[in-house]
Structure formats: structure tokens, C-alpha cells
Amino acid sequence: TGNSRSVAEALAETSEARGLSTRLLSVDQYKPRDLVKEKLLLLVVSTHGEGEPPESAQALYRFLHGKRAPQLRGLRYAVFGLGDSSYQHFCKTARDFDARLEALGASRILERVDADLNFQAKSENWIPTVLNRADELVPSNPNKVVALSHARRSRRHDRNNPFSATLLENHRITSLSAVAEVRHIALAIDPSAISYTPGDALGVLFRNDPALVDNILHSTGLDADLQVTLEKSRLSLADALGTQCELTQLHPSVAARWAEVTSDNALQQLASDGEALREYCAKRQFVDLLADYPARSDADTLVQLLQPLQPRLYSIASSQAEYAEEVHLTVSVLRYRAHGRDHLGGASGFLGERIEEGALLDLYVVENPSFRLPEDGSTPIIMIGAGTGVAPYRAFLQQRAAQGDSGKNWLIFGNRHFHRDFLYQTDWLAQRKAGLLQRATLAFSRDGDAQAYVQDRMLDQGKELYRWLQEGARVYVCGGMAMEAGVRDALALVAQSQGALEPEAAAEYVDNLRAEGRYLRDVY
């Protein structure tokens, strides 16, 4: 959600104001070997998936953990980690960087901070604390300040400063008989104020479902008009639950705090088992917790134990080269029945059910520099995606068409049914007809007797796939983590069969693609 960047920018701006010589860089813009020249490093980093570094930090992570990592005895450092404690490997990337920098001889100037989803209070405390310590070690010199960019001086749009966009179009692009309801959403934006690049995501701020808020009020026996305090502001309980509190994603810390409120022995026992608690929460919303373990609570206690409402990120499905005044999204509306009640996704339900054309939405762009088209337009690309993971490829092809890029394009797309779930079929057909999309390989897992996924089609097309790789093609993968793991394994098998490589060498081949920036992921 851009949290690491917002903390780093706040750190840089405060540092500059104090007269400290400052460079603010995304980790993927930094040359790892330059670390031996640095005197002070303040690292703000998140953790993805099952304890993995974000894509932008992969190169630095591999460099520091590799056999050729240099000694860093002249470096002083501090690490601020961001994560989600509902995951087993909470802030693992920050812990790994912290430990490795120390092992290489660098000197820690402040103990690492691990921040959860509600990170603001910790970051606001860490920034002045770490800068005070840094100022003692590197005294400020107003004549040697590296000025920050004008864009950051004027404060860019982010989750705390969103821009407003008008809903132009919202229609379903899967059939009515499809299991998944996927919608194409077009929004009007001011191109003089907002810009994005194919590969970026859009952060969507939303309100919780009023029916869900009413259900929680009924379950707790609390009045909607009761006044509560959140972030030093007074507002009604109904407004707090509707606009400030996370209701559709149950965080383990919320269940643990509710165990203290209820004094329920069964829930307290569940809360003492981290793995069991994470499994319980993964399948439930807050309203399910209230149904399973009913209790009475005062209004302030209720809102304080809930996590802050988090924006949801969606891959941008358009290019400003073709839609200068618009941004498009591809949204799968989450609906399911469990635990005796119907459930609806937070942001997807908001976008799918509760806004009408002409309505204003609060949004912000989340840049994704690790998922970009090649600068050389002649480079061939292979785009692999399942379900809504195809969204950024619509933007990619629009951009390549507008730029007149000569590089070949290959789409490998998977979903359930050809006739129900072939997202953006008319777009791909038009691009095939225009000669922009040279190859399109499809995998529909519920058509026919044999299930077929994108990784199966990759193996079927192994000879051609390997030829493209040998020609320097860049591979993109967008979709779920399990799908990406299957794609990675399939690539290794292709390298093994087509390149006559041993299994270990084939795995190394795929690792090298990633290290060379030729295997790029946007997974969730």
C-alpha cells in the first residue's frame, strides 16, 4: 500500500529540514556495491508473502546474503520494518537485513523497529529518534544538503492525501453464470495532476458496508450515535465502524484482544496458539468472531481493538498513452457464504455494489518500479497471468502500441471457463488482428475433463518459450503466489528439457533470469 515509501519520504523530508545531507532512493535504484562507500544507511523495508523481500529489495538482499558481500565496518545503520503480524513471518525482511548488516561489520545506531499495519505512531516516534542519533554521528551542515525533488516538496498524492476520481463506467466482464464476478471500472482523472505508468497499482479508499456496520452494532448492543475517540478525533460509533475500522479482514491481534474482553476460555486458548489463531482468522470477518464469541463491550474499547481500515490495491489496467484522462481497474468482487451468513469483500463490494456512475472515489497511485516494460522497445515480452492478474498486460500492450515498440508480445492467460471468464477477450482479439499480440496461449481449468493451468500450457509450448528466452525475452508474472510458484517450476522444467540442463542448473537458470531483471513478479 505504499507504506514503506511514505515512511521513507517523511524521514527524508524531516532529515532535510534538519540540515542533514540526504538521498532518498528506492532500493532498486541503488547500486548494492556502493554500500562500502556509505557512512549512514537508514533502511525502511516491508515483507511480502511468506517472508520474502519486496521485488524492489531483491537485488540488495541477494547481494548482502551472497558469498561476495563486502565487509561494512565503516557503515552505521538503522532499520524500520513494516509488516502484518497476521502472517507467520512478520517483518522477516527487516530482521534479515538487520542481522546481515551487523554480521558484515556495520554498526547499528538504533534497535530495529517492527511496525504492524497501524504503523503511524511507531514511525512518528522513530523518525525524530533515529535522526537525533544520526545527527550525533553525522553533524548537520546546511551547505551540504542534497535537495529533495520538487514533487516531494509539493507533497504527492498518497493514502493520507488522495485524489478524487469520477466513476465513468462499471460493468461486469464475466458472464452471469461465471463463479467470479469480475468488473471493468473506468475512472476520470485530471492528467495534469495525476500520472501513472503501466505496472503501477491504484490504492482505493472505501467505506464499509452499512449493513455490516448495522450487524456489528446489533451484535454488540451498542448505539450507532455513541461518540468515540479515534486518532484524537470525536465521531459517532457508526461513522468510526464505517470509515475507520477494518471489518472484513479479521486480524489475529483483534481476536486476541477480543479474548481479553470476553474472558471466554475457549477463545483465550485459541489466542494462545498462534498458528491456530491465524487459521481461524483467515476464514472469518469480525462479525463472525462476534457470533462465535458474543460479549458486551463499551464503544471506545470496540473501536480501539479493531485494526485501522486499510486501502486495497488493484493493478492498473490502462495506459495514459491511450487513455490520457482515465484510469481503469479490473476488480473481482469477493462473495462467499460461510459460517451461516453471506460475506462480501470490503473494497470489491464497495466498487461492485455501492457506487454509481458519477460518484467520486478517493484514490492514490502506488508506483511499482519493479514491474515495468523494458526501456528497449525491441525486447520481446512474455506476459503470464491468471484471472485478474491479466489486468496490467492490457496496460502494457496499450503502451507498446502507442510507443510503436517492435518487440514481440506473448500472452499466457488462465481462468476457469472460456465462455464465462475470458477477460478482455475483444481487446486481445483486436491486438492479434493488428499484429501487436504475436502469440496468445490460453488455459481454462474447468473446460473439458483435463484441468489445464498456465504452467501446463507453458510446458506444452516449451520449445517456443525457450526460444523466446534465448532471444532475450522478459517474463512477467501477475496473480496469486501459488500460481507464481507453479510458473517458476514450469520455467525450470522448460530450461531442463529444452536447454539440456540438470535440475540444479535449470533452477539456477531461473534464478539468473530474476537477477538479470528478466523475470518480474506482481503477486499477492
Short mmCIF file of C-alpha atoms in Angstrom, two decimals:
data_model
loop_
_atom_site.label_atom_id
_atom_site.label_comp_id
_atom_site.label_asym_id
_atom_site.label_seq_id
_atom_site.Cartn_x
_atom_site.Cartn_y
_atom_site.Cartn_z
CA THR A 1 0.00 0.00 0.00
CA GLY A 2 2.99 2.33 -0.33
CA ASN A 3 3.62 2.40 3.41
CA SER A 4 7.40 1.98 3.16
CA ARG A 5 7.65 4.81 0.69
CA SER A 6 5.52 7.17 2.80
CA VAL A 7 7.67 6.50 5.89
CA ALA A 8 10.88 6.95 3.89
CA GLU A 9 9.65 10.21 2.38
CA ALA A 10 8.65 11.57 5.79
CA LEU A 11 12.08 10.57 7.09
CA ALA A 12 13.86 12.30 4.18
CA GLU A 13 11.83 15.50 4.48
CA THR A 14 12.46 15.72 8.22
CA SER A 15 16.13 14.98 7.66
CA GLU A 16 16.45 17.72 5.05
CA ALA A 17 14.71 20.21 7.33
CA ARG A 18 17.33 19.45 9.98
CA GLY A 19 20.17 20.14 7.56
CA LEU A 20 21.31 16.54 7.14
CA SER A 21 22.74 15.63 3.75
CA THR A 22 20.04 13.33 2.37
CA ARG A 23 19.49 10.98 -0.55
CA LEU A 24 16.12 9.27 -0.84
CA LEU A 25 16.18 6.21 -3.11
CA SER A 26 14.01 3.22 -3.82
CA VAL A 27 16.18 0.20 -3.06
CA ASP A 28 16.02 -0.96 -6.68
CA GLN A 29 17.55 2.37 -7.77
CA TYR A 30 20.58 1.80 -5.54
CA LYS A 31 23.77 0.02 -6.58
CA PRO A 32 24.46 -2.52 -3.80
CA ARG A 33 28.24 -2.29 -4.22
CA ASP A 34 28.09 1.40 -3.27
CA LEU A 35 27.30 0.40 0.33
CA VAL A 36 31.02 0.18 1.10
CA LYS A 37 31.24 3.94 0.43
CA GLU A 38 28.36 4.91 2.71
CA LYS A 39 28.65 6.24 6.25
CA LEU A 40 24.99 6.06 7.27
CA LEU A 41 22.09 3.92 6.00
CA LEU A 42 18.50 4.27 7.21
CA LEU A 43 16.54 1.39 5.69
CA VAL A 44 12.73 1.27 5.57
CA VAL A 45 11.53 -2.07 4.23
CA SER A 46 8.41 -4.23 4.13
CA THR A 47 7.96 -8.00 3.93
CA HIS A 48 5.96 -9.79 1.25
CA GLY A 49 4.29 -13.18 1.08
CA GLU A 50 5.94 -15.87 3.15
CA GLY A 51 8.75 -13.71 4.49
CA GLU A 52 10.17 -12.61 1.13
CA PRO A 53 11.70 -9.19 0.41
CA PRO A 54 9.63 -6.97 -1.89
CA GLU A 55 10.68 -7.07 -5.53
CA SER A 56 12.46 -3.72 -5.24
CA ALA A 57 14.70 -5.06 -2.45
CA GLN A 58 15.56 -8.42 -4.02
CA ALA A 59 18.87 -7.35 -5.59
CA LEU A 60 20.21 -5.76 -2.40
CA TYR A 61 19.01 -8.73 -0.33
CA ARG A 62 20.76 -11.24 -2.60
CA PHE A 63 23.93 -9.14 -2.69
CA LEU A 64 24.20 -8.85 1.09
CA HIS A 65 23.46 -12.54 1.62
CA GLY A 66 25.78 -13.69 -1.16
CA LYS A 67 29.31 -15.03 -0.91
CA ARG A 68 30.78 -11.80 -2.32
CA ALA A 69 29.17 -9.45 0.19
CA PRO A 70 31.81 -6.97 1.43
CA GLN A 71 32.69 -6.08 4.99
CA LEU A 72 30.85 -2.91 6.03
CA ARG A 73 32.78 -1.85 9.11
CA GLY A 74 32.55 1.83 8.18
CA LEU A 75 28.75 1.80 7.89
CA ARG A 76 26.28 2.86 10.57
CA TYR A 77 22.67 1.86 10.08
CA ALA A 78 19.13 1.55 11.41
CA VAL A 79 16.19 -0.48 10.09
CA PHE A 80 12.46 0.24 10.22
CA GLY A 81 10.37 -2.79 9.25
CA LEU A 82 6.76 -2.84 8.10
CA GLY A 83 4.58 -5.92 8.00
CA ASP A 84 1.39 -7.63 9.04
CA SER A 85 1.51 -9.65 12.24
CA SER A 86 -1.24 -11.94 10.96
CA TYR A 87 1.49 -13.56 8.85
CA GLN A 88 3.87 -16.05 10.42
CA HIS A 89 6.99 -14.30 9.09
CA PHE A 90 6.15 -10.85 10.44
CA CYS A 91 8.80 -8.28 9.36
CA LYS A 92 11.19 -11.07 8.38
CA THR A 93 12.86 -8.99 5.66
CA ALA A 94 13.66 -6.23 8.15
CA ARG A 95 15.00 -8.79 10.61
CA ASP A 96 17.14 -10.38 7.90
CA PHE A 97 18.62 -7.06 6.76
CA ASP A 98 19.29 -6.00 10.34
CA ALA A 99 21.09 -9.23 11.22
CA ARG A 100 23.05 -9.38 7.97
CA LEU A 101 24.28 -5.79 8.15
CA GLU A 102 25.51 -6.47 11.68
CA ALA A 103 27.19 -9.71 10.57
CA LEU A 104 29.05 -7.78 7.87
CA GLY A 105 30.50 -5.43 10.46
CA ALA A 106 28.12 -2.47 10.21
CA SER A 107 27.22 -0.66 13.45
CA ARG A 108 23.57 -0.42 14.49
CA ILE A 109 22.76 3.09 15.79
CA LEU A 110 19.24 2.22 16.98
CA GLU A 111 17.38 -1.00 17.66
CA ARG A 112 15.23 -2.21 14.78
CA VAL A 113 11.54 -1.26 14.88
CA ASP A 114 8.93 -3.74 13.59
CA ALA A 115 5.66 -1.98 12.76
CA ASP A 116 2.29 -3.60 12.13
CA LEU A 117 -0.50 -2.31 9.87
CA ASN A 118 -1.14 0.62 12.20
CA PHE A 119 2.44 1.82 11.81
CA GLN A 120 1.94 5.58 12.00
CA ALA A 121 2.59 6.04 15.73
CA LYS A 122 5.78 3.98 15.59
CA SER A 123 7.08 5.80 12.51
CA GLU A 124 6.33 9.21 14.02
CA ASN A 125 8.37 8.23 17.07
CA TRP A 126 11.18 6.52 15.12
CA ILE A 127 11.91 9.36 12.70
CA PRO A 128 12.99 12.01 15.24
CA THR A 129 14.68 9.40 17.41
CA VAL A 130 16.83 7.97 14.63
CA LEU A 131 17.62 11.42 13.24
CA ASN A 132 18.73 12.64 16.66
CA ARG A 133 21.11 9.71 16.81
CA ALA A 134 22.24 10.27 13.21
CA ASP A 135 22.87 13.96 13.91
CA GLU A 136 25.22 12.99 16.72
CA LEU A 137 27.22 10.81 14.32
CA VAL A 138 26.94 12.94 11.16
CA PRO A 139 26.59 16.59 12.27
CA SER A 140 24.34 18.69 10.06
CA ASN A 141 25.89 21.01 7.50
CA PRO A 142 23.41 23.34 5.76
CA ASN A 143 25.90 23.88 2.91
CA LYS A 144 25.93 20.17 2.01
CA VAL A 145 22.25 19.35 1.88
CA VAL A 146 21.08 17.30 -1.10
CA ALA A 147 17.78 18.92 -2.04
CA LEU A 148 14.74 16.70 -2.33
CA SER A 149 12.72 16.76 -5.54
CA HIS A 150 10.08 19.39 -6.18
CA ALA A 151 7.47 16.64 -6.43
CA ARG A 152 8.07 15.64 -2.84
CA ARG A 153 8.20 19.25 -1.66
CA SER A 154 4.71 19.78 -3.05
CA ARG A 155 3.52 16.54 -1.44
CA ARG A 156 2.36 13.89 -3.84
CA HIS A 157 -0.94 12.10 -3.51
CA ASP A 158 -0.92 9.14 -1.12
CA ARG A 159 -3.28 7.38 1.25
CA ASN A 160 -3.30 10.43 3.53
CA ASN A 161 -3.68 12.84 0.62
CA PRO A 162 -5.75 11.03 -2.02
CA PHE A 163 -7.09 12.48 -5.24
CA SER A 164 -10.72 12.34 -6.32
CA ALA A 165 -11.78 10.50 -9.45
CA THR A 166 -15.21 10.24 -11.05
CA LEU A 167 -16.68 6.84 -11.86
CA LEU A 168 -17.33 6.73 -15.61
CA GLU A 169 -18.03 3.06 -16.22
CA ASN A 170 -18.62 -0.05 -14.11
CA HIS A 171 -19.70 -3.21 -15.89
CA ARG A 172 -19.34 -6.94 -15.48
CA ILE A 173 -16.91 -8.68 -17.86
CA THR A 174 -17.61 -12.28 -16.81
CA SER A 175 -20.85 -13.98 -17.75
CA LEU A 176 -23.72 -14.20 -15.28
CA SER A 177 -23.08 -17.94 -14.99
CA ALA A 178 -19.42 -17.45 -14.04
CA VAL A 179 -18.35 -18.28 -10.49
CA ALA A 180 -16.42 -15.00 -10.21
CA GLU A 181 -17.99 -11.60 -10.75
CA VAL A 182 -15.26 -9.52 -12.40
CA ARG A 183 -15.91 -5.88 -13.25
CA HIS A 184 -14.20 -3.37 -15.51
CA ILE A 185 -14.09 0.04 -13.88
CA ALA A 186 -13.16 3.28 -15.66
CA LEU A 187 -12.46 6.47 -13.70
CA ALA A 188 -11.96 10.04 -14.90
CA ILE A 189 -8.81 11.77 -13.61
CA ASP A 190 -7.04 15.10 -14.09
CA PRO A 191 -3.92 14.25 -16.15
CA SER A 192 -2.23 17.50 -15.13
CA ALA A 193 -2.31 16.37 -11.50
CA ILE A 194 -2.13 12.57 -11.73
CA SER A 195 0.14 10.34 -13.75
CA TYR A 196 0.81 6.62 -13.68
CA THR A 197 2.91 4.07 -15.54
CA PRO A 198 1.86 0.60 -16.74
CA GLY A 199 2.69 -1.79 -13.91
CA ASP A 200 1.55 0.61 -11.19
CA ALA A 201 -1.36 -0.05 -8.84
CA LEU A 202 -4.19 2.12 -7.59
CA GLY A 203 -4.95 2.39 -3.89
CA VAL A 204 -8.71 2.56 -3.28
CA LEU A 205 -10.08 4.09 -0.09
CA PHE A 206 -13.57 2.84 0.70
CA ARG A 207 -16.39 2.74 3.24
CA ASN A 208 -17.54 -0.46 4.88
CA ASP A 209 -20.94 -1.89 4.02
CA PRO A 210 -23.65 -0.13 6.12
CA ALA A 211 -25.41 -3.49 6.52
CA LEU A 212 -22.25 -4.95 8.03
CA VAL A 213 -21.93 -1.99 10.40
CA ASP A 214 -25.55 -2.48 11.48
CA ASN A 215 -24.90 -6.18 12.09
CA ILE A 216 -21.95 -5.37 14.36
CA LEU A 217 -23.94 -2.75 16.26
CA HIS A 218 -26.73 -5.29 16.77
CA SER A 219 -24.28 -7.99 17.90
CA THR A 220 -22.63 -5.72 20.46
CA GLY A 221 -25.81 -3.99 21.62
CA LEU A 222 -24.24 -0.56 21.06
CA ASP A 223 -25.98 2.57 19.80
CA ALA A 224 -24.86 3.96 16.43
CA ASP A 225 -24.80 7.54 17.73
CA LEU A 226 -22.44 6.91 20.65
CA GLN A 227 -19.38 9.18 20.44
CA VAL A 228 -15.93 7.57 20.30
CA THR A 229 -12.37 8.87 20.02
CA LEU A 230 -10.08 7.72 17.21
CA GLU A 231 -6.80 9.41 16.28
CA LYS A 232 -7.70 12.30 18.62
CA SER A 233 -10.98 12.91 16.74
CA ARG A 234 -14.52 12.52 18.05
CA LEU A 235 -17.05 10.82 15.81
CA SER A 236 -20.07 8.57 16.06
CA LEU A 237 -19.58 4.85 16.53
CA ALA A 238 -21.36 4.17 13.23
CA ASP A 239 -19.03 6.55 11.36
CA ALA A 240 -15.98 5.02 13.03
CA LEU A 241 -17.01 1.49 12.04
CA GLY A 242 -17.96 2.62 8.55
CA THR A 243 -14.91 4.68 7.65
CA GLN A 244 -12.05 3.98 10.07
CA CYS A 245 -12.12 0.34 11.22
CA GLU A 246 -11.17 -2.86 9.40
CA LEU A 247 -14.22 -5.15 9.44
CA THR A 248 -13.81 -7.60 6.55
CA GLN A 249 -10.27 -8.84 7.26
CA LEU A 250 -10.01 -10.31 10.76
CA HIS A 251 -6.55 -9.72 12.20
CA PRO A 252 -5.25 -12.17 14.85
CA SER A 253 -4.45 -9.28 17.19
CA VAL A 254 -8.14 -8.29 17.11
CA ALA A 255 -9.22 -11.81 18.09
CA ALA A 256 -6.61 -11.85 20.85
CA ARG A 257 -7.87 -8.54 22.25
CA TRP A 258 -11.47 -9.75 22.00
CA ALA A 259 -10.45 -12.79 24.05
CA GLU A 260 -9.49 -10.39 26.85
CA VAL A 261 -12.86 -8.62 26.57
CA THR A 262 -14.93 -11.81 26.62
CA SER A 263 -12.86 -13.78 29.15
CA ASP A 264 -14.01 -16.80 27.14
CA ASN A 265 -11.77 -19.77 27.97
CA ALA A 266 -12.09 -21.35 24.52
CA LEU A 267 -11.15 -18.13 22.74
CA GLN A 268 -8.30 -17.45 25.13
CA GLN A 269 -6.95 -20.93 24.45
CA LEU A 270 -7.26 -20.32 20.70
CA ALA A 271 -5.47 -16.97 21.08
CA SER A 272 -2.56 -18.69 22.79
CA ASP A 273 -1.89 -20.84 19.70
CA GLY A 274 -0.53 -18.51 17.02
CA GLU A 275 -0.90 -20.89 14.08
CA ALA A 276 -4.43 -21.96 15.04
CA LEU A 277 -5.44 -18.33 15.57
CA ARG A 278 -4.11 -17.30 12.14
CA GLU A 279 -6.02 -20.18 10.53
CA TYR A 280 -9.23 -19.19 12.35
CA CYS A 281 -8.93 -15.53 11.35
CA ALA A 282 -8.07 -16.24 7.71
CA LYS A 283 -11.56 -17.67 7.15
CA ARG A 284 -13.60 -15.10 9.06
CA GLN A 285 -14.64 -11.48 9.34
CA PHE A 286 -15.09 -9.56 12.60
CA VAL A 287 -18.83 -10.24 12.59
CA ASP A 288 -18.07 -13.99 12.64
CA LEU A 289 -15.90 -13.54 15.72
CA LEU A 290 -18.76 -11.74 17.46
CA ALA A 291 -21.13 -14.57 16.57
CA ASP A 292 -18.73 -17.26 17.76
CA TYR A 293 -17.79 -15.48 21.00
CA PRO A 294 -20.51 -12.96 21.92
CA ALA A 295 -19.83 -10.40 24.62
CA ARG A 296 -20.64 -6.83 25.58
CA SER A 297 -18.09 -4.04 25.20
CA ASP A 298 -18.11 -0.28 25.51
CA ALA A 299 -17.86 1.67 22.26
CA ASP A 300 -14.36 3.07 22.77
CA THR A 301 -12.93 -0.35 23.61
CA LEU A 302 -14.54 -1.79 20.49
CA VAL A 303 -13.04 0.71 18.04
CA GLN A 304 -9.66 0.71 19.76
CA LEU A 305 -9.23 -3.06 19.44
CA LEU A 306 -10.02 -3.05 15.71
CA GLN A 307 -7.30 -2.51 13.11
CA PRO A 308 -7.41 0.70 11.04
CA LEU A 309 -9.20 0.36 7.72
CA GLN A 310 -6.63 -0.35 5.00
CA PRO A 311 -6.92 0.76 1.36
CA ARG A 312 -7.00 -2.03 -1.19
CA LEU A 313 -4.61 -2.13 -4.16
CA TYR A 314 -5.64 -3.00 -7.72
CA SER A 315 -3.36 -3.31 -10.74
CA ILE A 316 -3.99 -0.54 -13.25
CA ALA A 317 -5.44 -1.93 -16.49
CA SER A 318 -4.88 1.06 -18.79
CA SER A 319 -2.13 3.25 -20.21
CA GLN A 320 -2.28 7.04 -20.19
CA ALA A 321 -0.75 6.89 -23.64
CA GLU A 322 -4.17 5.68 -24.82
CA TYR A 323 -6.47 6.95 -22.03
CA ALA A 324 -4.91 10.26 -21.02
CA GLU A 325 -7.76 11.32 -18.74
CA GLU A 326 -8.77 7.91 -17.38
CA VAL A 327 -7.54 5.06 -15.23
CA HIS A 328 -9.01 1.55 -15.49
CA LEU A 329 -9.25 -1.27 -12.95
CA THR A 330 -10.19 -4.95 -13.12
CA VAL A 331 -11.96 -5.93 -9.91
CA SER A 332 -13.12 -9.36 -8.79
CA VAL A 333 -15.99 -8.92 -6.34
CA LEU A 334 -15.46 -11.22 -3.38
CA ARG A 335 -18.67 -13.01 -2.37
CA TYR A 336 -18.97 -16.19 -0.37
CA ARG A 337 -21.20 -17.92 2.15
CA ALA A 338 -19.62 -19.28 5.32
CA HIS A 339 -20.45 -19.73 9.00
CA GLY A 340 -24.16 -19.34 8.30
CA ARG A 341 -24.01 -15.94 6.60
CA ASP A 342 -23.20 -14.24 3.31
CA HIS A 343 -19.91 -12.35 3.12
CA LEU A 344 -18.86 -9.53 0.81
CA GLY A 345 -15.39 -8.12 0.23
CA GLY A 346 -14.61 -4.70 1.64
CA ALA A 347 -13.36 -2.65 -1.32
CA SER A 348 -14.60 -5.06 -4.00
CA GLY A 349 -18.10 -4.96 -2.53
CA PHE A 350 -17.91 -1.17 -2.36
CA LEU A 351 -16.86 -0.97 -6.02
CA GLY A 352 -19.18 -3.73 -7.19
CA GLU A 353 -22.37 -2.79 -5.36
CA ARG A 354 -22.39 0.54 -3.59
CA ILE A 355 -21.21 3.24 -6.00
CA GLU A 356 -22.94 4.58 -9.09
CA GLU A 357 -21.69 6.30 -12.21
CA GLY A 358 -20.78 9.91 -11.47
CA ALA A 359 -19.74 9.15 -7.89
CA LEU A 360 -16.39 10.39 -6.56
CA LEU A 361 -13.78 7.97 -5.21
CA ASP A 362 -10.66 8.70 -3.19
CA LEU A 363 -7.58 7.10 -4.77
CA TYR A 364 -3.81 7.25 -4.96
CA VAL A 365 -1.21 5.76 -7.29
CA VAL A 366 1.22 3.19 -5.87
CA GLU A 367 4.27 3.07 -8.09
CA ASN A 368 5.71 -0.34 -8.91
CA PRO A 369 9.15 0.24 -10.46
CA SER A 370 9.87 -3.50 -10.25
CA PHE A 371 7.15 -4.31 -12.80
CA ARG A 372 7.95 -2.15 -15.81
CA LEU A 373 8.11 -2.59 -19.55
CA PRO A 374 11.64 -2.80 -21.00
CA GLU A 375 13.20 0.54 -21.90
CA ASP A 376 14.26 -1.06 -25.17
CA GLY A 377 11.04 -1.39 -27.15
CA SER A 378 12.52 -4.15 -29.30
CA THR A 379 12.73 -6.54 -26.33
CA PRO A 380 10.22 -9.41 -26.57
CA ILE A 381 7.96 -9.91 -23.55
CA ILE A 382 6.06 -12.91 -22.19
CA MET A 383 3.08 -11.96 -20.02
CA ILE A 384 1.74 -14.71 -17.73
CA GLY A 385 -1.39 -14.16 -15.66
CA ALA A 386 -4.40 -15.90 -14.18
CA GLY A 387 -7.76 -14.27 -13.54
CA THR A 388 -7.49 -10.56 -12.80
CA GLY A 389 -3.71 -10.96 -12.96
CA VAL A 390 -4.14 -10.15 -16.65
CA ALA A 391 -5.01 -6.51 -15.86
CA PRO A 392 -1.53 -4.94 -16.16
CA TYR A 393 -0.97 -6.65 -19.51
CA ARG A 394 -3.85 -4.70 -21.01
CA ALA A 395 -1.93 -1.57 -19.98
CA PHE A 396 1.35 -3.00 -21.29
CA LEU A 397 0.00 -3.64 -24.78
CA GLN A 398 -1.70 -0.25 -24.96
CA GLN A 399 1.61 1.37 -24.05
CA ARG A 400 3.66 -0.66 -26.53
CA ALA A 401 1.19 0.13 -29.30
CA ALA A 402 1.32 3.86 -28.53
CA GLN A 403 5.12 3.83 -28.50
CA GLY A 404 5.36 1.83 -31.70
CA ASP A 405 7.54 -0.78 -29.97
CA SER A 406 8.79 -3.50 -32.29
CA GLY A 407 9.29 -6.18 -29.63
CA LYS A 408 7.19 -9.34 -29.85
CA ASN A 409 4.41 -9.90 -27.29
CA TRP A 410 3.14 -13.23 -25.93
CA LEU A 411 0.17 -13.54 -23.57
CA ILE A 412 -0.31 -16.70 -21.49
CA PHE A 413 -3.65 -16.39 -19.70
CA GLY A 414 -5.59 -18.75 -17.47
CA ASN A 415 -9.05 -18.81 -15.92
CA ARG A 416 -11.93 -21.23 -15.30
CA HIS A 417 -14.06 -21.22 -18.47
CA PHE A 418 -13.52 -19.89 -21.99
CA HIS A 419 -17.12 -18.75 -22.47
CA ARG A 420 -17.57 -17.35 -18.96
CA ASP A 421 -14.23 -15.97 -17.80
CA PHE A 422 -12.16 -14.87 -20.81
CA LEU A 423 -11.36 -11.39 -19.50
CA TYR A 424 -10.87 -8.66 -22.14
CA GLN A 425 -11.31 -11.16 -24.97
CA THR A 426 -12.18 -8.44 -27.50
CA ASP A 427 -9.04 -6.48 -26.58
CA TRP A 428 -6.77 -9.45 -27.20
CA LEU A 429 -8.54 -10.34 -30.46
CA ALA A 430 -8.15 -6.78 -31.73
CA GLN A 431 -4.47 -6.75 -30.82
CA ARG A 432 -3.94 -10.11 -32.51
CA LYS A 433 -5.62 -8.77 -35.65
CA ALA A 434 -3.47 -5.63 -35.53
CA GLY A 435 -0.31 -7.72 -35.27
CA LEU A 436 0.59 -6.41 -31.83
CA LEU A 437 0.00 -9.67 -29.95
CA GLN A 438 2.07 -12.29 -31.76
CA ARG A 439 1.10 -15.22 -29.54
CA ALA A 440 -1.81 -15.92 -27.18
CA THR A 441 -1.82 -19.15 -25.18
CA LEU A 442 -4.93 -19.93 -23.14
CA ALA A 443 -5.57 -22.28 -20.22
CA PHE A 444 -9.12 -22.84 -18.94
CA SER A 445 -9.10 -25.14 -15.94
CA ARG A 446 -12.79 -26.11 -15.87
CA ASP A 447 -13.38 -26.75 -19.58
CA GLY A 448 -13.25 -30.42 -20.53
CA ASP A 449 -12.15 -33.36 -18.44
CA ALA A 450 -8.47 -32.44 -18.05
CA GLN A 451 -7.69 -29.43 -15.89
CA ALA A 452 -5.19 -27.08 -17.53
CA TYR A 453 -3.38 -24.19 -15.89
CA VAL A 454 -0.93 -21.63 -17.26
CA GLN A 455 2.05 -23.71 -16.13
CA ASP A 456 0.70 -26.68 -18.11
CA ARG A 457 0.45 -24.57 -21.25
CA MET A 458 4.00 -23.32 -20.66
CA LEU A 459 5.23 -26.91 -20.73
CA ASP A 460 3.19 -27.59 -23.89
CA GLN A 461 4.86 -24.58 -25.51
CA GLY A 462 8.27 -25.30 -24.01
CA LYS A 463 10.28 -25.25 -27.23
CA GLU A 464 8.92 -21.87 -28.34
CA LEU A 465 9.11 -20.47 -24.82
CA TYR A 466 12.77 -21.38 -24.52
CA ARG A 467 13.48 -19.86 -27.93
CA TRP A 468 11.97 -16.56 -26.79
CA LEU A 469 14.04 -16.68 -23.62
CA GLN A 470 17.19 -17.28 -25.64
CA GLU A 471 16.26 -14.21 -27.70
CA GLY A 472 16.29 -12.12 -24.53
CA ALA A 473 12.57 -12.07 -23.70
CA ARG A 474 11.47 -10.61 -20.39
CA VAL A 475 8.95 -12.67 -18.40
CA TYR A 476 6.17 -11.09 -16.34
CA VAL A 477 4.02 -12.99 -13.84
CA CYS A 478 0.93 -11.48 -12.18
CA GLY A 479 -1.50 -13.30 -9.89
CA GLY A 480 -1.54 -15.43 -6.76
CA MET A 481 1.61 -16.66 -5.04
CA ALA A 482 0.73 -20.31 -5.64
CA MET A 483 0.34 -19.66 -9.37
CA GLU A 484 3.69 -17.85 -9.49
CA ALA A 485 5.41 -20.78 -7.78
CA GLY A 486 3.96 -23.10 -10.43
CA VAL A 487 5.17 -20.79 -13.20
CA ARG A 488 8.67 -20.71 -11.72
CA ASP A 489 8.75 -24.51 -11.55
CA ALA A 490 7.48 -24.76 -15.13
CA LEU A 491 10.21 -22.41 -16.35
CA ALA A 492 12.81 -24.60 -14.68
CA LEU A 493 11.36 -27.70 -16.36
CA VAL A 494 11.41 -25.92 -19.73
CA ALA A 495 15.05 -24.96 -19.20
CA GLN A 496 15.80 -28.54 -18.17
CA SER A 497 14.14 -30.15 -21.20
CA GLN A 498 14.93 -27.58 -23.89
CA GLY A 499 18.35 -26.50 -22.63
CA ALA A 500 19.53 -29.97 -21.64
CA LEU A 501 20.22 -28.75 -18.11
CA GLU A 502 20.39 -30.75 -14.91
CA PRO A 503 17.66 -29.86 -12.36
CA GLU A 504 20.03 -27.79 -10.22
CA ALA A 505 21.33 -25.89 -13.25
CA ALA A 506 17.77 -25.32 -14.50
CA ALA A 507 16.76 -23.81 -11.15
CA GLU A 508 19.85 -21.60 -11.32
CA TYR A 509 18.83 -20.55 -14.84
CA VAL A 510 15.51 -19.23 -13.50
CA ASP A 511 17.28 -17.53 -10.58
CA ASN A 512 19.58 -15.82 -13.07
CA LEU A 513 16.60 -14.57 -15.08
CA ARG A 514 15.33 -12.93 -11.92
CA ALA A 515 18.73 -11.49 -11.01
CA GLU A 516 19.05 -10.03 -14.53
CA GLY A 517 15.66 -8.33 -14.27
CA ARG A 518 14.14 -10.66 -16.86
CA TYR A 519 11.69 -12.41 -14.52
CA LEU A 520 9.40 -9.85 -12.89
CA ARG A 521 6.56 -10.61 -10.48
CA ASP A 522 3.50 -8.83 -9.19
CA VAL A 523 1.99 -11.40 -6.83
CA TYR A 524 -0.47 -11.37 -3.95
#
